XYZ file of C-alpha atoms in Angstrom:
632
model
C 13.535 31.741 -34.171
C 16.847 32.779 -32.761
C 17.619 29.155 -31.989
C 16.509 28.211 -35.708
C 18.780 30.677 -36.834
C 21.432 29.320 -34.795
C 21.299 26.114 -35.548
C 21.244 27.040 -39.466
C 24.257 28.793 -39.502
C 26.306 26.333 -37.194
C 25.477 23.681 -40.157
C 26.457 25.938 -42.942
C 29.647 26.450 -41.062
C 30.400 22.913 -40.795
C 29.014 22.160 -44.151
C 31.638 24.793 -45.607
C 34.269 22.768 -43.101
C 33.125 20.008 -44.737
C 33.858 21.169 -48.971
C 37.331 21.942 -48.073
C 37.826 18.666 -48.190
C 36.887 18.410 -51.641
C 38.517 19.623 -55.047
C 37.236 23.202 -55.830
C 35.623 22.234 -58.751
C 33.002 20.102 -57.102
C 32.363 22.620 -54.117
C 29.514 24.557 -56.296
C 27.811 21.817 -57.466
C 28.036 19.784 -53.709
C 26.701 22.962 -52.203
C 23.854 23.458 -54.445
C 22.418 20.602 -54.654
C 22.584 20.397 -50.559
C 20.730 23.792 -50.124
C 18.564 22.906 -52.831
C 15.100 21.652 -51.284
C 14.665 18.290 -51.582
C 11.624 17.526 -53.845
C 13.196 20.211 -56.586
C 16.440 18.391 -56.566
C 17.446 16.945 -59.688
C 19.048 13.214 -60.476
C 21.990 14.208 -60.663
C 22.164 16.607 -57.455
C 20.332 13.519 -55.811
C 23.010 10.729 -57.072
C 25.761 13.342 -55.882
C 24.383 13.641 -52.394
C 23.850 9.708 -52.332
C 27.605 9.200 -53.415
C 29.118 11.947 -50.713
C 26.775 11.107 -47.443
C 29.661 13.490 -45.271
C 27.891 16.691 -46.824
C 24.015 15.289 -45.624
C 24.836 17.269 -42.448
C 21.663 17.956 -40.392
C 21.247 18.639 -36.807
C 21.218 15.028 -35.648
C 24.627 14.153 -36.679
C 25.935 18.141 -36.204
C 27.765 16.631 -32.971
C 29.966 14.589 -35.514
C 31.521 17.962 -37.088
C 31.259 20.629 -34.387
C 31.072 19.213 -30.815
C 30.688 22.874 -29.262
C 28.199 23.739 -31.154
C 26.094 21.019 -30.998
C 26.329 20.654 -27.082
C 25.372 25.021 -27.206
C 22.496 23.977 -29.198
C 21.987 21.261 -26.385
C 21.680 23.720 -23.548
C 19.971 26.134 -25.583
C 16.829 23.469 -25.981
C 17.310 22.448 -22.437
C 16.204 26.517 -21.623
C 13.253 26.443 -24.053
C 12.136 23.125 -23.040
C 12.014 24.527 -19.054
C 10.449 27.560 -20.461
C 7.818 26.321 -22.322
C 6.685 24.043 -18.777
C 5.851 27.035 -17.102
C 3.168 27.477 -20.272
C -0.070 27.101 -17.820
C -2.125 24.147 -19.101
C -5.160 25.231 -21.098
C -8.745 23.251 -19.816
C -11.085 23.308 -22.279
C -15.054 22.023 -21.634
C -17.073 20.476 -24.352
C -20.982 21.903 -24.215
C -23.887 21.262 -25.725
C -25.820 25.168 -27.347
C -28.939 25.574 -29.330
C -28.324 27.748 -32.413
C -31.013 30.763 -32.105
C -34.151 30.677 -34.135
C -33.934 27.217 -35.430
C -35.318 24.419 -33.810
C -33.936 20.669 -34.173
C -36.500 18.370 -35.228
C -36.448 14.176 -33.993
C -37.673 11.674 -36.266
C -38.159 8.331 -35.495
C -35.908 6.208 -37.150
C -36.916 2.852 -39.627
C -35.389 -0.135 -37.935
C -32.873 2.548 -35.799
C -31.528 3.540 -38.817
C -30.620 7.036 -38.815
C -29.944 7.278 -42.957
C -33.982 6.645 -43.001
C -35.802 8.611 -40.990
C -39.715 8.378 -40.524
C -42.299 9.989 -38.790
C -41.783 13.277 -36.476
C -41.321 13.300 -32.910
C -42.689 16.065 -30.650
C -40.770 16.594 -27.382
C -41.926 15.604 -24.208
C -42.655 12.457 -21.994
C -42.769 8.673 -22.076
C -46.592 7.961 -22.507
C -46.125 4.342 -20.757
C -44.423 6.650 -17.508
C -48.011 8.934 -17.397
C -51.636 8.105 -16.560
C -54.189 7.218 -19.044
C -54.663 10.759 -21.012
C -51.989 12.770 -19.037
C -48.958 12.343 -20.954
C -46.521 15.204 -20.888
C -45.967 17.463 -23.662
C -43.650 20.274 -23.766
C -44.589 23.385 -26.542
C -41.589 24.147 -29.667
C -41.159 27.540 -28.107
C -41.324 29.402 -24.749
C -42.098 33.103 -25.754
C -40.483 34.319 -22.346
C -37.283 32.380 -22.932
C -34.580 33.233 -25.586
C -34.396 29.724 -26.035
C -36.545 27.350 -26.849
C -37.068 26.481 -22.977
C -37.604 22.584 -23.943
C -34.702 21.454 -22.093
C -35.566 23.431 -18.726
C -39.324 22.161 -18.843
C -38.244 18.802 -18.659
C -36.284 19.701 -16.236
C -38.842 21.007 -14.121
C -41.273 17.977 -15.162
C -38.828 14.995 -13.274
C -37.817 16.992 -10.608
C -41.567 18.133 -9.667
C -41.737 15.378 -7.605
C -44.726 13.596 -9.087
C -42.909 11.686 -11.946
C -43.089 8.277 -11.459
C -39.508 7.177 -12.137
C -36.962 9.973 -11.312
C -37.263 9.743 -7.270
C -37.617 6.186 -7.354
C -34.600 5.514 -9.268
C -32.151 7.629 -7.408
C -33.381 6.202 -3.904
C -32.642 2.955 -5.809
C -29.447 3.425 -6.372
C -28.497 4.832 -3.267
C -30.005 1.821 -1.441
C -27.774 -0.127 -3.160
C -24.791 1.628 -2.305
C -25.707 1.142 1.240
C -26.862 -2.061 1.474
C -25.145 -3.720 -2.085
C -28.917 -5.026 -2.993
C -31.288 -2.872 -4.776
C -35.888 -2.869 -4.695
C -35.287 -3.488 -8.378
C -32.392 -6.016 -8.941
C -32.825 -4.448 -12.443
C -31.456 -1.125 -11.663
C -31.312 0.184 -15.307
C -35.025 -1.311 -16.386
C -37.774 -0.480 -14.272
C -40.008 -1.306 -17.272
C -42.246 -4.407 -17.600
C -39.107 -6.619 -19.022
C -37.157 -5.911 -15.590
C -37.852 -7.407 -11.788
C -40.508 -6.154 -9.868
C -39.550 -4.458 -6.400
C -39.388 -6.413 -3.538
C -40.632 -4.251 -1.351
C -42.798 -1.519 -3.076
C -44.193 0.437 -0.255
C -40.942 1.208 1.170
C -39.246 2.466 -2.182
C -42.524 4.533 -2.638
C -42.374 5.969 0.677
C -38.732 7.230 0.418
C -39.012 8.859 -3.126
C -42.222 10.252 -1.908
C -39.777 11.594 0.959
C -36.970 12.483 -1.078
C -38.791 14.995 -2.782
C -40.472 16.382 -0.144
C -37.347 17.150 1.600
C -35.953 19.242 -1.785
C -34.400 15.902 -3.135
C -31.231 16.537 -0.555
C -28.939 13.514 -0.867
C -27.005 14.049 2.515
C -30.636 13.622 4.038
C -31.627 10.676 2.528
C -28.172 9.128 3.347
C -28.842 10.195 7.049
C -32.761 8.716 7.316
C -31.210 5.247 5.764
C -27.630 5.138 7.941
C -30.263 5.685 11.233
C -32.860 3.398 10.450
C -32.880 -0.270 12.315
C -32.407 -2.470 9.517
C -28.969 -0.100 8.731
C -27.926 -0.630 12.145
C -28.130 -4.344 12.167
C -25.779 -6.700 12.894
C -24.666 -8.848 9.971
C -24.663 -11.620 12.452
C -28.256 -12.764 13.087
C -29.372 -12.617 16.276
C -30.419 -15.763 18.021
C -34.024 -17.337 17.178
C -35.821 -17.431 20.440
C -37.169 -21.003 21.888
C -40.830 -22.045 19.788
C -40.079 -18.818 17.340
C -39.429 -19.352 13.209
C -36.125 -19.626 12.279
C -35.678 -16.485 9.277
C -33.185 -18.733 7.903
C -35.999 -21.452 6.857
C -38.372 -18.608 5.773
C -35.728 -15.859 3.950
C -32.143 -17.557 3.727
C -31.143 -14.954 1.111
C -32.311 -12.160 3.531
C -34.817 -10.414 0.644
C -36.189 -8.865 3.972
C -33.224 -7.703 5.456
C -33.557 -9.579 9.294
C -30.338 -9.143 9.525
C -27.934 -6.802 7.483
C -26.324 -8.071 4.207
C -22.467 -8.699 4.213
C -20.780 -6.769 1.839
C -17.478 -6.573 -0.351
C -15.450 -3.589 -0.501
C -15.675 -2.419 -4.101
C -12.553 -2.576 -5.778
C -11.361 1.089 -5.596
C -12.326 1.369 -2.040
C -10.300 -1.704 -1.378
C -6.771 -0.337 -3.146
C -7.763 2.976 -1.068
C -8.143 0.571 2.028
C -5.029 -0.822 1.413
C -2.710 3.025 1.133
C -4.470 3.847 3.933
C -3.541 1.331 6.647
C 0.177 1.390 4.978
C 0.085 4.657 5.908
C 0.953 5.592 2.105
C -2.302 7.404 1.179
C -2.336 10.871 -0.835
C -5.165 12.443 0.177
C -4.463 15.415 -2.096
C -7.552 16.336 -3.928
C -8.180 17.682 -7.871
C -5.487 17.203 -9.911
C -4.488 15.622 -13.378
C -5.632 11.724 -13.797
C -2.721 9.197 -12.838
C -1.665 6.869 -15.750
C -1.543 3.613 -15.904
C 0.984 1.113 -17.524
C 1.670 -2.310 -18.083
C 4.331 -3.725 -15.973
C 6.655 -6.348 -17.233
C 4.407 -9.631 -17.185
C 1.544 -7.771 -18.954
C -0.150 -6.596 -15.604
C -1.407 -3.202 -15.742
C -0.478 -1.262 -13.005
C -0.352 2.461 -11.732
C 2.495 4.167 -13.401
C 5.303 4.850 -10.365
C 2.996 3.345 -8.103
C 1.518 6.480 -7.165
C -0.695 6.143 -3.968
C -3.195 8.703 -5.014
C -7.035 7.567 -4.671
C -8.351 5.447 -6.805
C -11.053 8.140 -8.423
C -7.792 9.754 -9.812
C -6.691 6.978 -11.685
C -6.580 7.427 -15.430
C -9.393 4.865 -16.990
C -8.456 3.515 -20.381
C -10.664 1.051 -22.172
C -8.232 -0.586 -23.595
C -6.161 -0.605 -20.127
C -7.928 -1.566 -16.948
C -5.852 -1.710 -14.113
C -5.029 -5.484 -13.205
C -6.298 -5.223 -9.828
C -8.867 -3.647 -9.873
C -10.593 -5.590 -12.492
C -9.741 -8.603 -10.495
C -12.348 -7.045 -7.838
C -14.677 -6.425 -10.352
C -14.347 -2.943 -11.204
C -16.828 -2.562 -14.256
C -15.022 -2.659 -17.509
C -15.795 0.033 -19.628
C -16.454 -1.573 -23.005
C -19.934 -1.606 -21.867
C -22.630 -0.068 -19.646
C -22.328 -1.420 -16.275
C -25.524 -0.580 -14.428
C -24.694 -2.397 -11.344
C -21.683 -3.968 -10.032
C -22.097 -7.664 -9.396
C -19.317 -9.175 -6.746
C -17.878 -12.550 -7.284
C -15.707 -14.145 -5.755
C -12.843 -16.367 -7.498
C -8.873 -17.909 -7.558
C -7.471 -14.735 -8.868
C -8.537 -12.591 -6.773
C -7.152 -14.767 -3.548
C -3.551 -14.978 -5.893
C -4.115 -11.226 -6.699
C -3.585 -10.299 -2.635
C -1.070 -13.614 -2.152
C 0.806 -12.444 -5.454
C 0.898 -8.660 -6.486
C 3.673 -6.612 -6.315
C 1.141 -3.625 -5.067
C -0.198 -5.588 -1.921
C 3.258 -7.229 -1.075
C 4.790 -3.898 -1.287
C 2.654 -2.367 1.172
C 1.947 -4.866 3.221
C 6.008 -4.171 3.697
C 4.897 -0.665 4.360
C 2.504 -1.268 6.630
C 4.821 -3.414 9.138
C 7.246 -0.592 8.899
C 4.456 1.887 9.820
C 4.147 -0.473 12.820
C 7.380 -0.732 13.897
C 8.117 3.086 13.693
C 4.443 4.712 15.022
C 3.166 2.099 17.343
C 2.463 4.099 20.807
C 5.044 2.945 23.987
C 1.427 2.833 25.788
C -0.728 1.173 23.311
C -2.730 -1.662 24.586
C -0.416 -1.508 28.330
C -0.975 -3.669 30.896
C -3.317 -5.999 28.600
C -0.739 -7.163 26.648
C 2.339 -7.312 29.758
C 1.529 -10.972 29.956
C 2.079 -11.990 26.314
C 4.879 -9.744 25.731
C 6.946 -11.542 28.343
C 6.013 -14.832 26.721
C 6.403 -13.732 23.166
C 9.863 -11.656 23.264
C 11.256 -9.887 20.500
C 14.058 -11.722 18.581
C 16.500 -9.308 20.478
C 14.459 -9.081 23.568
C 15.777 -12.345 24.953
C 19.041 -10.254 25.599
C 19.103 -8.550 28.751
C 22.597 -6.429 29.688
C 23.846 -5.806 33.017
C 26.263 -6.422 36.247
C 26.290 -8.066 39.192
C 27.907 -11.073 40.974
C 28.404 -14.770 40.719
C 27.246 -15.962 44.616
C 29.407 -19.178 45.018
C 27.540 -20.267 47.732
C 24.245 -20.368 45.573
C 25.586 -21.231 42.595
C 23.612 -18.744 40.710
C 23.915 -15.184 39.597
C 22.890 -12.907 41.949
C 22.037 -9.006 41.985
C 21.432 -8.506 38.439
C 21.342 -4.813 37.559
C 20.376 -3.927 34.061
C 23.254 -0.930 32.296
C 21.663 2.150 32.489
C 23.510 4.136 29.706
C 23.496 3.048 26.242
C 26.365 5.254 23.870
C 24.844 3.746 20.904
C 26.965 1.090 20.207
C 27.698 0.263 24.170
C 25.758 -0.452 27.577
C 27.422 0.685 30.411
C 26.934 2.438 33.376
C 27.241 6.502 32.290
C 28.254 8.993 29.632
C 31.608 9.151 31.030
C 34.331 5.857 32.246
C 34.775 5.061 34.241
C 31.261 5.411 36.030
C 31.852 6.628 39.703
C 29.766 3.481 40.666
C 29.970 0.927 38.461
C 33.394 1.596 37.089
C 34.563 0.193 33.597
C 31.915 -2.353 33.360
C 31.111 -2.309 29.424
C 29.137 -4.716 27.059
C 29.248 -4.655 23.219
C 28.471 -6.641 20.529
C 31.799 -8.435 20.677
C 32.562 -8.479 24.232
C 33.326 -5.878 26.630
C 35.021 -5.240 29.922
C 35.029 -6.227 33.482
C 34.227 -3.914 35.986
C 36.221 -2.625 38.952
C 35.443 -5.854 41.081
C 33.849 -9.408 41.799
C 30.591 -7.426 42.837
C 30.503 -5.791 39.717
C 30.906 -8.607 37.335
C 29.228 -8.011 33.523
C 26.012 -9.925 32.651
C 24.797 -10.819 29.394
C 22.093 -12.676 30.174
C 19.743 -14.841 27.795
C 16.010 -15.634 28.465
C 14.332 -18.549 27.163
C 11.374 -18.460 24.956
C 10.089 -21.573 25.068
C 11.070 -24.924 26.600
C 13.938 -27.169 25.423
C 17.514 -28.028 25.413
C 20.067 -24.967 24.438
C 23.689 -26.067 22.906
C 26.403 -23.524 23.424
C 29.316 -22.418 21.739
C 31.702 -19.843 21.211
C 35.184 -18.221 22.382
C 36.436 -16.151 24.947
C 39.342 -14.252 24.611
C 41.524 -11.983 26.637
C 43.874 -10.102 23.600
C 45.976 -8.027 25.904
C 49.342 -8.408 27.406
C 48.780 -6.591 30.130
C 46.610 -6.942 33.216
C 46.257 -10.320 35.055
C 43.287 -11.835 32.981
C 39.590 -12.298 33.456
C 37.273 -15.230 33.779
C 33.929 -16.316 32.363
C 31.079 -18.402 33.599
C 27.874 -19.812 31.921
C 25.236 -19.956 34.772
C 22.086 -21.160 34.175
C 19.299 -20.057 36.261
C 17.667 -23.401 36.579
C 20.467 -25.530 36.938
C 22.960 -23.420 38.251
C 26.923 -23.343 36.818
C 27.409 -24.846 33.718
C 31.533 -23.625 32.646
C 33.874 -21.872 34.205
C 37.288 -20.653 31.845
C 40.276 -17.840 33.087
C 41.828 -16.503 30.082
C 45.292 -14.278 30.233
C 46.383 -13.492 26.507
C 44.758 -16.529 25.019
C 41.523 -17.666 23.533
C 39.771 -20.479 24.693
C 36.360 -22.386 23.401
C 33.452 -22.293 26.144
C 31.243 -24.832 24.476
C 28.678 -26.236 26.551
C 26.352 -29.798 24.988
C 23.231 -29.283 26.780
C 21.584 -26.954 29.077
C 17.784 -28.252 29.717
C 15.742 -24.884 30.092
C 12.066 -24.080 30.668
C 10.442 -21.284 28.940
C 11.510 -17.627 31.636
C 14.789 -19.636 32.476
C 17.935 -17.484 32.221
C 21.295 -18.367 31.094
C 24.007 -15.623 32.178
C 27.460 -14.981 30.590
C 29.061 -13.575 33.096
C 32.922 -12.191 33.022
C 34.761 -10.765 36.521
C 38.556 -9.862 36.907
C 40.552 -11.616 39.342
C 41.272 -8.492 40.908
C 43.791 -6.045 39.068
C 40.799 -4.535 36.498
C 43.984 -2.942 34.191
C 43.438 -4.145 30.585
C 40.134 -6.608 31.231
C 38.906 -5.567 27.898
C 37.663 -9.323 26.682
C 35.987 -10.520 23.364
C 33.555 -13.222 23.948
C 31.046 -14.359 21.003
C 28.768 -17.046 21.555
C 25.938 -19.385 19.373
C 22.816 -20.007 21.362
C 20.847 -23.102 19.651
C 17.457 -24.003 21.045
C 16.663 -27.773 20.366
C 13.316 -29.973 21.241
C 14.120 -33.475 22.021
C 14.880 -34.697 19.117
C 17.527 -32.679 18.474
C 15.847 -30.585 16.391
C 16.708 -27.361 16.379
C 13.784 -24.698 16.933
C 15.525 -21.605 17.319
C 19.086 -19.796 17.448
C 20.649 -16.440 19.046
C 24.129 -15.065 18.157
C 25.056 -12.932 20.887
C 26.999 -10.214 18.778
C 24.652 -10.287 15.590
C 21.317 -9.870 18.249
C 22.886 -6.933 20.368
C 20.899 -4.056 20.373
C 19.845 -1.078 22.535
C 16.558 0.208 23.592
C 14.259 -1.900 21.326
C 11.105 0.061 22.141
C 7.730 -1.408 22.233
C 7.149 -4.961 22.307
C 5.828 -7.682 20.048
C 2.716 -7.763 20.947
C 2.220 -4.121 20.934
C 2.835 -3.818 17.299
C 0.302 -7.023 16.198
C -2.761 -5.060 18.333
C -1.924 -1.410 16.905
C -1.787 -3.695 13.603
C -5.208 -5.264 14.463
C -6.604 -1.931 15.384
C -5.106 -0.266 12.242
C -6.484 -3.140 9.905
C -10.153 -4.106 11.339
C -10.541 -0.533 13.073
C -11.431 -2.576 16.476
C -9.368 -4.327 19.844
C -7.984 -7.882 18.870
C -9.689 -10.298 21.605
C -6.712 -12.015 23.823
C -7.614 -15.100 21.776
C -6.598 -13.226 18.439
C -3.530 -11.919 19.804
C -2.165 -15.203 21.196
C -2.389 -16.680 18.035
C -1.177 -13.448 16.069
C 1.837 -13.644 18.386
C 2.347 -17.065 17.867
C 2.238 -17.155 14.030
C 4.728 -14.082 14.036
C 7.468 -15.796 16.377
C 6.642 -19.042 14.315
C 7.124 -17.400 10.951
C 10.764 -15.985 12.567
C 12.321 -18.514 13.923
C 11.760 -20.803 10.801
C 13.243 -17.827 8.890
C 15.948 -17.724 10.903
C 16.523 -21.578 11.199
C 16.434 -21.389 7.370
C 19.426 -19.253 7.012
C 17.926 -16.205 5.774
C 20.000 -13.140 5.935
C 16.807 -10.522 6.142
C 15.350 -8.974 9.014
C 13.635 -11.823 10.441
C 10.735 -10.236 12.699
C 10.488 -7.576 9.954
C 10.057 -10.430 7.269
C 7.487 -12.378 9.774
C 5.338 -9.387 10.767
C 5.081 -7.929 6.575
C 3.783 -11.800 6.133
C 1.447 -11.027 9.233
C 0.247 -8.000 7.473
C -0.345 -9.193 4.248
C -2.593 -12.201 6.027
C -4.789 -9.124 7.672
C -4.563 -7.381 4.196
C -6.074 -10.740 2.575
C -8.495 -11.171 5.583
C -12.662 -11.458 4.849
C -12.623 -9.214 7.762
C -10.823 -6.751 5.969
C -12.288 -7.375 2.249
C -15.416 -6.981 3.779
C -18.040 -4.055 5.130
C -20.191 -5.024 7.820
């Protein structure tokens, strides 16, 4: 009210504003016919209005006339509007009551008809569900009940445990939840139009059961989950030598020798999916989640939200896009049963959707970050050597160029890294190693010949390596340094001493075998003043051919501690995804198809994080995988 009144009296005051501008004589009639309500004003206060529009001031356009007061009135709904969301929200539940003393009576209708009713129907059961003579009938009143009672004897009639229907159905249904095949493929007509059970004993037997046990659901789950045919493999087990092959006697498995592979309904799937990201919301109760359409038409969960699926809002007339694609009933009809197919879009959904693509992002992110520095040690050692990260093929160190063998030799690894340099402690110069210092662009010599610095370069794979780049010595001080290429195979490839100048250190060809090292290696020539040196170099990796397979660049690879290893990451991934140990075979080939997918990123130019980019891809194959999609 006060903000009514406020509002009210702002516009008056700029409506009064407003007359000034007009002779005196016209002020009356102006401001009557505004204040006068509109369907009581007459044509000529209406024409007047129409030919003055700058006195139709309302609260929309009060900003136009008073600025101040309109951004007052601003803040002043901003206050209500936070006031009235602390309002708690008000649940209401729709039920169903018998009005006392009067008792509903059911007709049967003509042709379903309900405008022309026929005969009267007195509750109680189906005659076709009772033996000859035994049908059940419940009396219009129960004398010891306020009510009627009519509702609680049925009740107590299907859940006596002799009706013929209720136990059966339920144990139907949860059979097919566990094994995706029901007794009665018709799981909403066990009448004489629907398929008889296939195994009629057995589905007797466990109602029978099911009741006796006080119709407990958690028990019934538990005496199907331990039985043998539950605990089958799905793959069949070999057919002994002279015995009947069960694939020439039951190919569709109607006797379950083996147990039935399974689909991951479509819900559990998208749950599936947030969970291995490592995006779930396990929060439970709540409002629903809406839904929208996204800009193609798709319709998707509104923000993304990773709640589970049982929380999303369900809107006839808006499925969600993927989950319909897994056949998620649509709810224009009844769906007694789901029925898995499988189709085009649903292989386009998981190569396509922004939803899976998104987290299969997530989930090699997840990988990179939470991946365990012990997982899967020494089992993996092997590949991990042979499959490097990108970065891993850098190694950073000192030691010594032995003339004599014509090789590097004592290669020490820096033990310090500042965070944006490796060298040999917090403080320079180190009391051992001295100023020796590697960064992304170059670094310094250290204090002597013995203590040369090492950037040294590992080969992946087999192949010729072209080098090129530029060392340079900037300052005028100090008496130089020099740089050498050494290849551990092959011994020196380039030797260049550079004193204030920048030279190129290109080298054609370098034949390497896959472990081969190829060291960088800068000394001083004994006065270690002002050795600080720049030194960038272009590693390409060609195959005969000349074609090239992969490239380095020394200062956009340099990294610290890169933590766990390729490998590592594609079993945790494997684990993560299939909830089991890859087998070495897997792992070969997921290493392989990750380093693959890298280097032809990084051969294409791509600016991205290449091993980030190749291991999402990875994840969104195990995302897409049967073994995945599937329950077994």
């Amino acid at each position: 009210d006060d903000y009514n009144a406020k509002q009210a009296k702002f516009i008056a005051e700029a409506l009064e504003k407003e007359l000034e501008n007009f002779p005196e004589d016209q002020r009356g009639k102006l401001r009557d016919a505004y204040n006068a309500p509109a369907a009581k004003r007459t044509e000529e206060q209406k024409q007047l209005l129409a030919l003055n529009p700058k006195v139709n001031i309302t609260a929309g356009v009060l900003y136009q006339y008073n600025p101040k007061a309109a951004e007052e009135l601003k803040a002043d709904q901003a206050k209500i509007a936070a006031k009235r969301a602390e309002k708690p929200v008000e649940d209401f539940v729709s039920v169903l009551s018998e009005v006392p003393g009067t008792l509903p009576v059911t007709h049967v209708f003509y042709r379903g008809d309900y405008r022309q009713p026929t005969q009267e129907v007195k509750p109680g059961g189906l005659t076709i569900a009772a033996p000859d003579g035994q049908r059940f009938e419940i009396p219009d009143n129960d004398p010891q009940r306020p009510t009627s009672g009519r509702r609680l004897a049925l009740a107590k009639h299907l859940m006596n445990g002799q009706h013929p229907l209720t136990g059966r159905v339920l144990v139907n249904r949860i059979w097919l939840h566990h094994f995706g095949r029901t007794f009665v493929d018709t799981a909403g007509d066990f009448g004489m139009l629907g398929v008889r059970p296939t195994h009629p004993e057995l589905i007797d037997w466990l109602a029978s059961e099911f009741a006796r046990q006080g119709w407990r659901l958690k028990q019934l789950h538990k005496q199907i989950m331990l039985s043998t045919v539950y605990r089958q493999s799905s793959v069949p087990r070999p057919t002994a030598e002279g015995a009947v092959d069960p694939r020439a006697v039951d190919g569709d498995n109607a006797y379950y020798w083996h147990y039935p592979v399974r689909r991951l309904e479509a819900e559990i799937l998208r749950d599936r999916i947030l969970a291995v990201s490592g995006k779930l919301d396990r929060t439970q109760f709540g409002p629903a989640v809406a839904v929208e359409e996204d800009f193609v038409g798709q319709v998707v969960v509104k923000d993304d939200a990773p709640r589970r699926s049982v929380y999303l809002q369900v809107r006839r007339s808006k499925p969600v896009s993927f989950l319909t694609t897994f056949d998620a009933p649509v709810m224009t009809l009844n769906c007694e049963r789901r029925v898995p197919s499988t189709g085009a879009p649903q292989s386009l959904m998981l190569m396509n959707s922004d939803f899976v693509l998104k987290h299969a992002g997530q989930f090699a992110q997840r990988l990179r970050s939470e991946t365990p520095s012990d997982f899967a040690l020494p089992a993996v050692q092997s590949l991990a050597e042979k499959y490097p990260r990108h970065g891993e093929v850098w190694q950073y160190g000192y030691g010594a160029f032995g003339a004599a063998e014509n090789r590097v030799v004592q290669f020490t690894p820096l033990p310090h890294f500042t965070g944006s340099a490796w060298q040999g402690g917090a403080a320079l110069p180190d009391a051992k190693i001295g100023w020796a210092i590697l960064h992304a662009a170059g670094g310094h010599a250290g204090n002597d010949q013995q203590h040369a610095v090492v950037r040294r370069w590992t080969a992946p794979r087999s192949g010729l390596v072209a080098v090129s780049g530029k060392l340079n010595h900037p300052s005028e001080n100090g008496d130089g340094v020099r740089g050498r290429i050494v290849s551990s195979r092959s011994g020196l490839h380039g030797e260049w001493a550079v004193k204030k100048l920048e030279t190129a250190t290109d080298v054609a060809k370098i034949e390497v075998q896959m472990g081969d090292t190829l060291d960088f290696v800068v000394d001083c020539f004994g006065d270690v003043n002002s050795d600080s040196f720049t030194w960038n170099v272009d590693l390409k990796l060609l195959d005969a051919q000349n074609h090239e397979l992969d490239h380095w660049n020394s200062a956009s690879d340099f990294h610290g501690a890169l933590g766990v290893s390729l490998p590592q990451q594609l079993a945790y991934a494997w684990q993560l995804a299939y909830q089991r140990q890859a087998t070495p075979e897997e792992l070969e080939l997921a290493c392989q198809f990750v380093s693959q997918q890298a280097a032809a990123l990084r051969a294409s130019g791509d600016k991205s994080d290449h091993e980030l980019s190749a291991l999402t891809s990875f994840c969104q194959q195990l995302l897409s995988s049967n073994e995945f999609l599937y329950v077994d």
